[in-house]
PDB file of C-alpha atoms in Angstrom:
ATOM      1  CA  MET G   1      -1.325 -25.167   4.019  1.00 51.00           C
ATOM      2  CA  ALA G   2      -1.542 -23.219   0.752  1.00 55.00           C
ATOM      3  CA  GLU G   3       1.155 -20.757  -0.254  1.00 62.00           C
ATOM      4  CA  ASN G   4       0.266 -17.066  -0.350  1.00 68.00           C
ATOM      5  CA  LYS G   5      -0.662 -15.908  -3.841  1.00 70.00           C
ATOM      6  CA  THR G   6       0.836 -12.478  -3.276  1.00 78.00           C
ATOM      7  CA  ALA G   7       4.559 -12.922  -2.710  1.00 82.00           C
ATOM      8  CA  PRO G   8       7.635 -10.896  -3.647  1.00 87.00           C
ATOM      9  CA  THR G   9       8.876 -11.330  -7.201  1.00 91.00           C
ATOM     10  CA  SER G  10      12.000 -10.274  -9.059  1.00 94.00           C
ATOM     11  CA  GLU G  11      10.033  -8.156 -11.532  1.00 96.00           C
ATOM     12  CA  SER G  12      10.965  -4.481 -11.854  1.00 97.00           C
ATOM     13  CA  ALA G  13       8.640  -1.964 -10.202  1.00 97.00           C
ATOM     14  CA  ASP G  14       9.920   0.736 -12.558  1.00 97.00           C
ATOM     15  CA  ALA G  15       9.087  -1.390 -15.619  1.00 97.00           C
ATOM     16  CA  PHE G  16       5.646  -2.112 -14.188  1.00 97.00           C
ATOM     17  CA  VAL G  17       4.946   1.600 -13.634  1.00 97.00           C
ATOM     18  CA  ASN G  18       6.277   2.527 -17.076  1.00 97.00           C
ATOM     19  CA  ALA G  19       3.861   0.003 -18.619  1.00 96.00           C
ATOM     20  CA  VAL G  20       0.746   1.540 -17.018  1.00 96.00           C
ATOM     21  CA  GLU G  21      -1.438   2.537 -19.965  1.00 94.00           C
ATOM     22  CA  HIS G  22      -3.358   5.500 -18.556  1.00 93.00           C
ATOM     23  CA  PRO G  23      -1.049   8.568 -18.590  1.00 95.00           C
ATOM     24  CA  VAL G  24      -2.417  10.152 -15.382  1.00 95.00           C
ATOM     25  CA  ARG G  25      -2.338   6.835 -13.527  1.00 96.00           C
ATOM     26  CA  ARG G  26       1.233   6.228 -14.774  1.00 97.00           C
ATOM     27  CA  ALA G  27       2.370   9.707 -13.652  1.00 97.00           C
ATOM     28  CA  ASP G  28       0.673   9.277 -10.274  1.00 98.00           C
ATOM     29  CA  ALA G  29       2.291   5.849  -9.873  1.00 98.00           C
ATOM     30  CA  GLN G  30       5.718   7.389 -10.505  1.00 98.00           C
ATOM     31  CA  VAL G  31       5.060  10.010  -7.824  1.00 98.00           C
ATOM     32  CA  LEU G  32       3.916   7.277  -5.423  1.00 98.00           C
ATOM     33  CA  LEU G  33       6.955   5.134  -6.235  1.00 97.00           C
ATOM     34  CA  ASP G  34       9.271   7.984  -5.270  1.00 97.00           C
ATOM     35  CA  LEU G  35       7.163   9.018  -2.262  1.00 97.00           C
ATOM     36  CA  PHE G  36       6.923   5.545  -0.722  1.00 98.00           C
ATOM     37  CA  GLU G  37      10.624   4.847  -1.270  1.00 98.00           C
ATOM     38  CA  ASP G  38      11.625   8.197   0.227  1.00 98.00           C
ATOM     39  CA  LEU G  39       9.379   7.879   3.283  1.00 97.00           C
ATOM     40  CA  THR G  40      10.058   4.213   4.073  1.00 97.00           C
ATOM     41  CA  GLY G  41      13.712   4.057   3.098  1.00 97.00           C
ATOM     42  CA  GLN G  42      12.901   0.744   1.420  1.00 97.00           C
ATOM     43  CA  PRO G  43      13.301  -0.201  -2.239  1.00 97.00           C
ATOM     44  CA  PRO G  44      10.167  -1.017  -4.230  1.00 98.00           C
ATOM     45  CA  VAL G  45       9.416  -4.732  -4.561  1.00 97.00           C
ATOM     46  CA  MET G  46       6.755  -6.246  -6.781  1.00 97.00           C
ATOM     47  CA  TRP G  47       4.375  -8.434  -4.748  1.00 96.00           C
ATOM     48  CA  GLY G  48       2.562 -10.605  -7.228  1.00 93.00           C
ATOM     49  CA  PRO G  49       1.873  -9.140 -10.648  1.00 94.00           C
ATOM     50  CA  SER G  50       0.451  -5.749  -9.639  1.00 95.00           C
ATOM     51  CA  ILE G  51       1.333  -4.572  -6.106  1.00 96.00           C
ATOM     52  CA  ILE G  52       4.407  -2.489  -5.394  1.00 98.00           C
ATOM     53  CA  GLY G  53       5.400  -2.949  -1.762  1.00 97.00           C
ATOM     54  CA  PHE G  54       7.891  -1.283   0.547  1.00 97.00           C
ATOM     55  CA  GLY G  55       9.184  -3.262   3.504  1.00 95.00           C
ATOM     56  CA  SER G  56       7.348  -6.265   4.898  1.00 92.00           C
ATOM     57  CA  TYR G  57       5.771  -7.645   8.044  1.00 88.00           C
ATOM     58  CA  HIS G  58       4.991 -11.113   9.323  1.00 84.00           C
ATOM     59  CA  TYR G  59       1.461 -12.099  10.357  1.00 79.00           C
ATOM     60  CA  GLN G  60      -0.162 -15.124  11.932  1.00 78.00           C
ATOM     61  CA  TYR G  61      -3.878 -15.876  11.907  1.00 76.00           C
ATOM     62  CA  ALA G  62      -5.647 -17.554  14.792  1.00 77.00           C
ATOM     63  CA  SER G  63      -6.010 -20.581  12.475  1.00 78.00           C
ATOM     64  CA  GLY G  64      -2.227 -20.956  12.430  1.00 78.00           C
ATOM     65  CA  ARG G  65      -1.798 -19.693   8.881  1.00 79.00           C
ATOM     66  CA  GLU G  66       1.060 -17.257   8.699  1.00 82.00           C
ATOM     67  CA  GLY G  67       3.066 -15.410   6.136  1.00 84.00           C
ATOM     68  CA  ASP G  68       4.645 -12.184   5.048  1.00 87.00           C
ATOM     69  CA  ALA G  69       3.068  -9.195   3.330  1.00 89.00           C
ATOM     70  CA  ALA G  70       4.183  -5.803   2.102  1.00 93.00           C
ATOM     71  CA  ALA G  71       4.242  -3.305   4.972  1.00 94.00           C
ATOM     72  CA  VAL G  72       2.859  -0.538   2.771  1.00 97.00           C
ATOM     73  CA  GLY G  73       2.424  -0.201  -0.945  1.00 97.00           C
ATOM     74  CA  PHE G  74       0.181   0.588  -3.847  1.00 98.00           C
ATOM     75  CA  SER G  75      -1.187  -0.652  -7.126  1.00 97.00           C
ATOM     76  CA  PRO G  76      -2.083   1.585 -10.066  1.00 97.00           C
ATOM     77  CA  ARG G  77      -5.236  -0.272 -11.049  1.00 94.00           C
ATOM     78  CA  LYS G  78      -7.286   0.640 -14.131  1.00 91.00           C
ATOM     79  CA  GLY G  79     -10.037   2.431 -12.214  1.00 90.00           C
ATOM     80  CA  THR G  80      -8.207   3.755  -9.172  1.00 94.00           C
ATOM     81  CA  LEU G  81      -4.996   3.844  -7.189  1.00 97.00           C
ATOM     82  CA  ALA G  82      -5.147   1.241  -4.397  1.00 97.00           C
ATOM     83  CA  LEU G  83      -2.916   2.027  -1.418  1.00 98.00           C
ATOM     84  CA  TYR G  84      -2.131  -0.618   1.194  1.00 96.00           C
ATOM     85  CA  GLY G  85      -1.186  -0.456   4.864  1.00 94.00           C
ATOM     86  CA  LEU G  86      -2.272   3.140   5.439  1.00 96.00           C
ATOM     87  CA  THR G  87      -5.534   2.722   7.352  1.00 94.00           C
ATOM     88  CA  TYR G  88      -4.604   0.446  10.294  1.00 87.00           C
ATOM     89  CA  ALA G  89      -2.368   2.591  12.479  1.00 91.00           C
ATOM     90  CA  PRO G  90      -3.724   4.366  15.516  1.00 91.00           C
ATOM     91  CA  GLY G  91      -4.007   7.987  14.433  1.00 93.00           C
ATOM     92  CA  SER G  92      -4.856   7.246  10.803  1.00 95.00           C
ATOM     93  CA  ALA G  93      -8.581   8.101  11.141  1.00 94.00           C
ATOM     94  CA  PRO G  94      -8.102  11.859  11.665  1.00 97.00           C
ATOM     95  CA  LEU G  95      -5.621  11.946   8.796  1.00 97.00           C
ATOM     96  CA  LEU G  96      -8.081  10.160   6.520  1.00 97.00           C
ATOM     97  CA  GLU G  97     -10.673  12.829   7.378  1.00 97.00           C
ATOM     98  CA  ARG G  98      -8.263  15.477   6.053  1.00 97.00           C
ATOM     99  CA  LEU G  99      -6.938  13.515   3.052  1.00 98.00           C
ATOM    100  CA  GLY G 100      -9.423  14.630   0.429  1.00 97.00           C
ATOM    101  CA  LYS G 101     -11.486  12.575  -1.999  1.00 98.00           C
ATOM    102  CA  HIS G 102     -10.987   8.863  -1.306  1.00 97.00           C
ATOM    103  CA  LYS G 103     -12.729   5.625  -0.393  1.00 97.00           C
ATOM    104  CA  THR G 104     -11.691   2.877   1.977  1.00 95.00           C
ATOM    105  CA  GLY G 105     -12.238  -0.852   1.759  1.00 89.00           C
ATOM    106  CA  ALA G 106     -11.443  -3.724   4.074  1.00 80.00           C
ATOM    107  CA  ALA G 107      -7.698  -3.334   3.583  1.00 79.00           C
ATOM    108  CA  CYS G 108      -7.251  -0.535   1.059  1.00 92.00           C
ATOM    109  CA  LEU G 109      -7.384   3.169   0.572  1.00 97.00           C
ATOM    110  CA  TYR G 110      -8.647   4.066  -2.903  1.00 97.00           C
ATOM    111  CA  VAL G 111      -7.805   7.336  -4.653  1.00 97.00           C
ATOM    112  CA  ASN G 112      -8.877   8.214  -8.193  1.00 96.00           C
ATOM    113  CA  LYS G 113      -5.919  10.536  -8.772  1.00 96.00           C
ATOM    114  CA  LEU G 114      -3.341  12.246  -6.595  1.00 98.00           C
ATOM    115  CA  ALA G 115      -4.748  15.663  -7.535  1.00 97.00           C
ATOM    116  CA  ASP G 116      -7.795  14.716  -5.414  1.00 97.00           C
ATOM    117  CA  VAL G 117      -5.831  14.440  -2.164  1.00 98.00           C
ATOM    118  CA  ASP G 118      -3.599  16.504   0.099  1.00 98.00           C
ATOM    119  CA  LEU G 119      -0.084  15.122  -0.509  1.00 98.00           C
ATOM    120  CA  ALA G 120       1.143  16.313   2.901  1.00 98.00           C
ATOM    121  CA  VAL G 121      -1.579  14.231   4.566  1.00 98.00           C
ATOM    122  CA  LEU G 122      -0.790  11.276   2.294  1.00 98.00           C
ATOM    123  CA  ARG G 123       2.876  11.551   3.290  1.00 98.00           C
ATOM    124  CA  ALA G 124       1.858  11.436   6.959  1.00 98.00           C
ATOM    125  CA  LEU G 125      -0.331   8.363   6.319  1.00 97.00           C
ATOM    126  CA  ILE G 126       2.499   6.540   4.546  1.00 98.00           C
ATOM    127  CA  SER G 127       4.975   7.299   7.334  1.00 97.00           C
ATOM    128  CA  LEU G 128       2.520   6.361  10.070  1.00 96.00           C
ATOM    129  CA  GLY G 129       1.389   3.215   8.255  1.00 95.00           C
ATOM    130  CA  TYR G 130       4.931   2.023   7.609  1.00 95.00           C
ATOM    131  CA  LYS G 131       5.999   2.579  11.202  1.00 94.00           C
ATOM    132  CA  HIS G 132       2.933   0.745  12.495  1.00 93.00           C
ATOM    133  CA  MET G 133       3.154  -2.166  10.090  1.00 91.00           C
ATOM    134  CA  THR G 134       6.841  -2.754  10.795  1.00 90.00           C
ATOM    135  CA  THR G 135       6.724  -2.404  14.583  1.00 87.00           C
ATOM    136  CA  ALA G 136       3.341  -3.777  15.711  1.00 73.00           C
ATOM    137  CA  VAL G 137       2.466  -7.446  16.229  1.00 67.00           C
ATOM    138  CA  HIS G 138      -0.081  -8.491  13.632  1.00 58.00           C
ATOM    139  CA  GLU G 139      -2.286 -11.463  14.412  1.00 53.00           C
ATOM    140  CA  SER G 140      -4.618 -10.935  11.487  1.00 46.00           C
ATOM    141  CA  LEU G 141      -5.415  -7.512  10.132  1.00 49.00           C
ATOM    142  CA  GLN G 142      -7.636  -8.898   7.383  1.00 48.00           C
ATOM    143  CA  SER G 143      -9.812 -10.922   9.773  1.00 45.00           C
ATOM    144  CA  ARG G 144     -10.966  -7.733  11.519  1.00 46.00           C
ATOM    145  CA  TYR G 145     -13.240  -6.957   8.588  1.00 41.00           C
TER     146      TYR G 145
END
């Protein structure tokens, strides 16, 4: 079975954030770095070249493939901030309705800039997502979509 492409690395999350070219995206990434670490109590870990994760969970697909993934995290991409692990938990839907300007994908929450969202709601989503991802049994979150 193939190895997961997105795995923890020894690269520095701080160095990654400091290297983000766009000044608003870099500033937002610094806020997210502090926010995720504060709310999860976990240090930032680079997962692959561009995802900053906090904590981890183990999953197993019906096919037998299994692995580990970041419990919650984010990536300051060129066009948007991608946030991971915040949309699965029971109770996340009403929070997403109150979040502000965002989009969701199969496994991500996309925000153009933090000024577009309610940070109190985002804090609640991070806390709820982390608790869910680290305490629930995950057969295959990705295969639901």
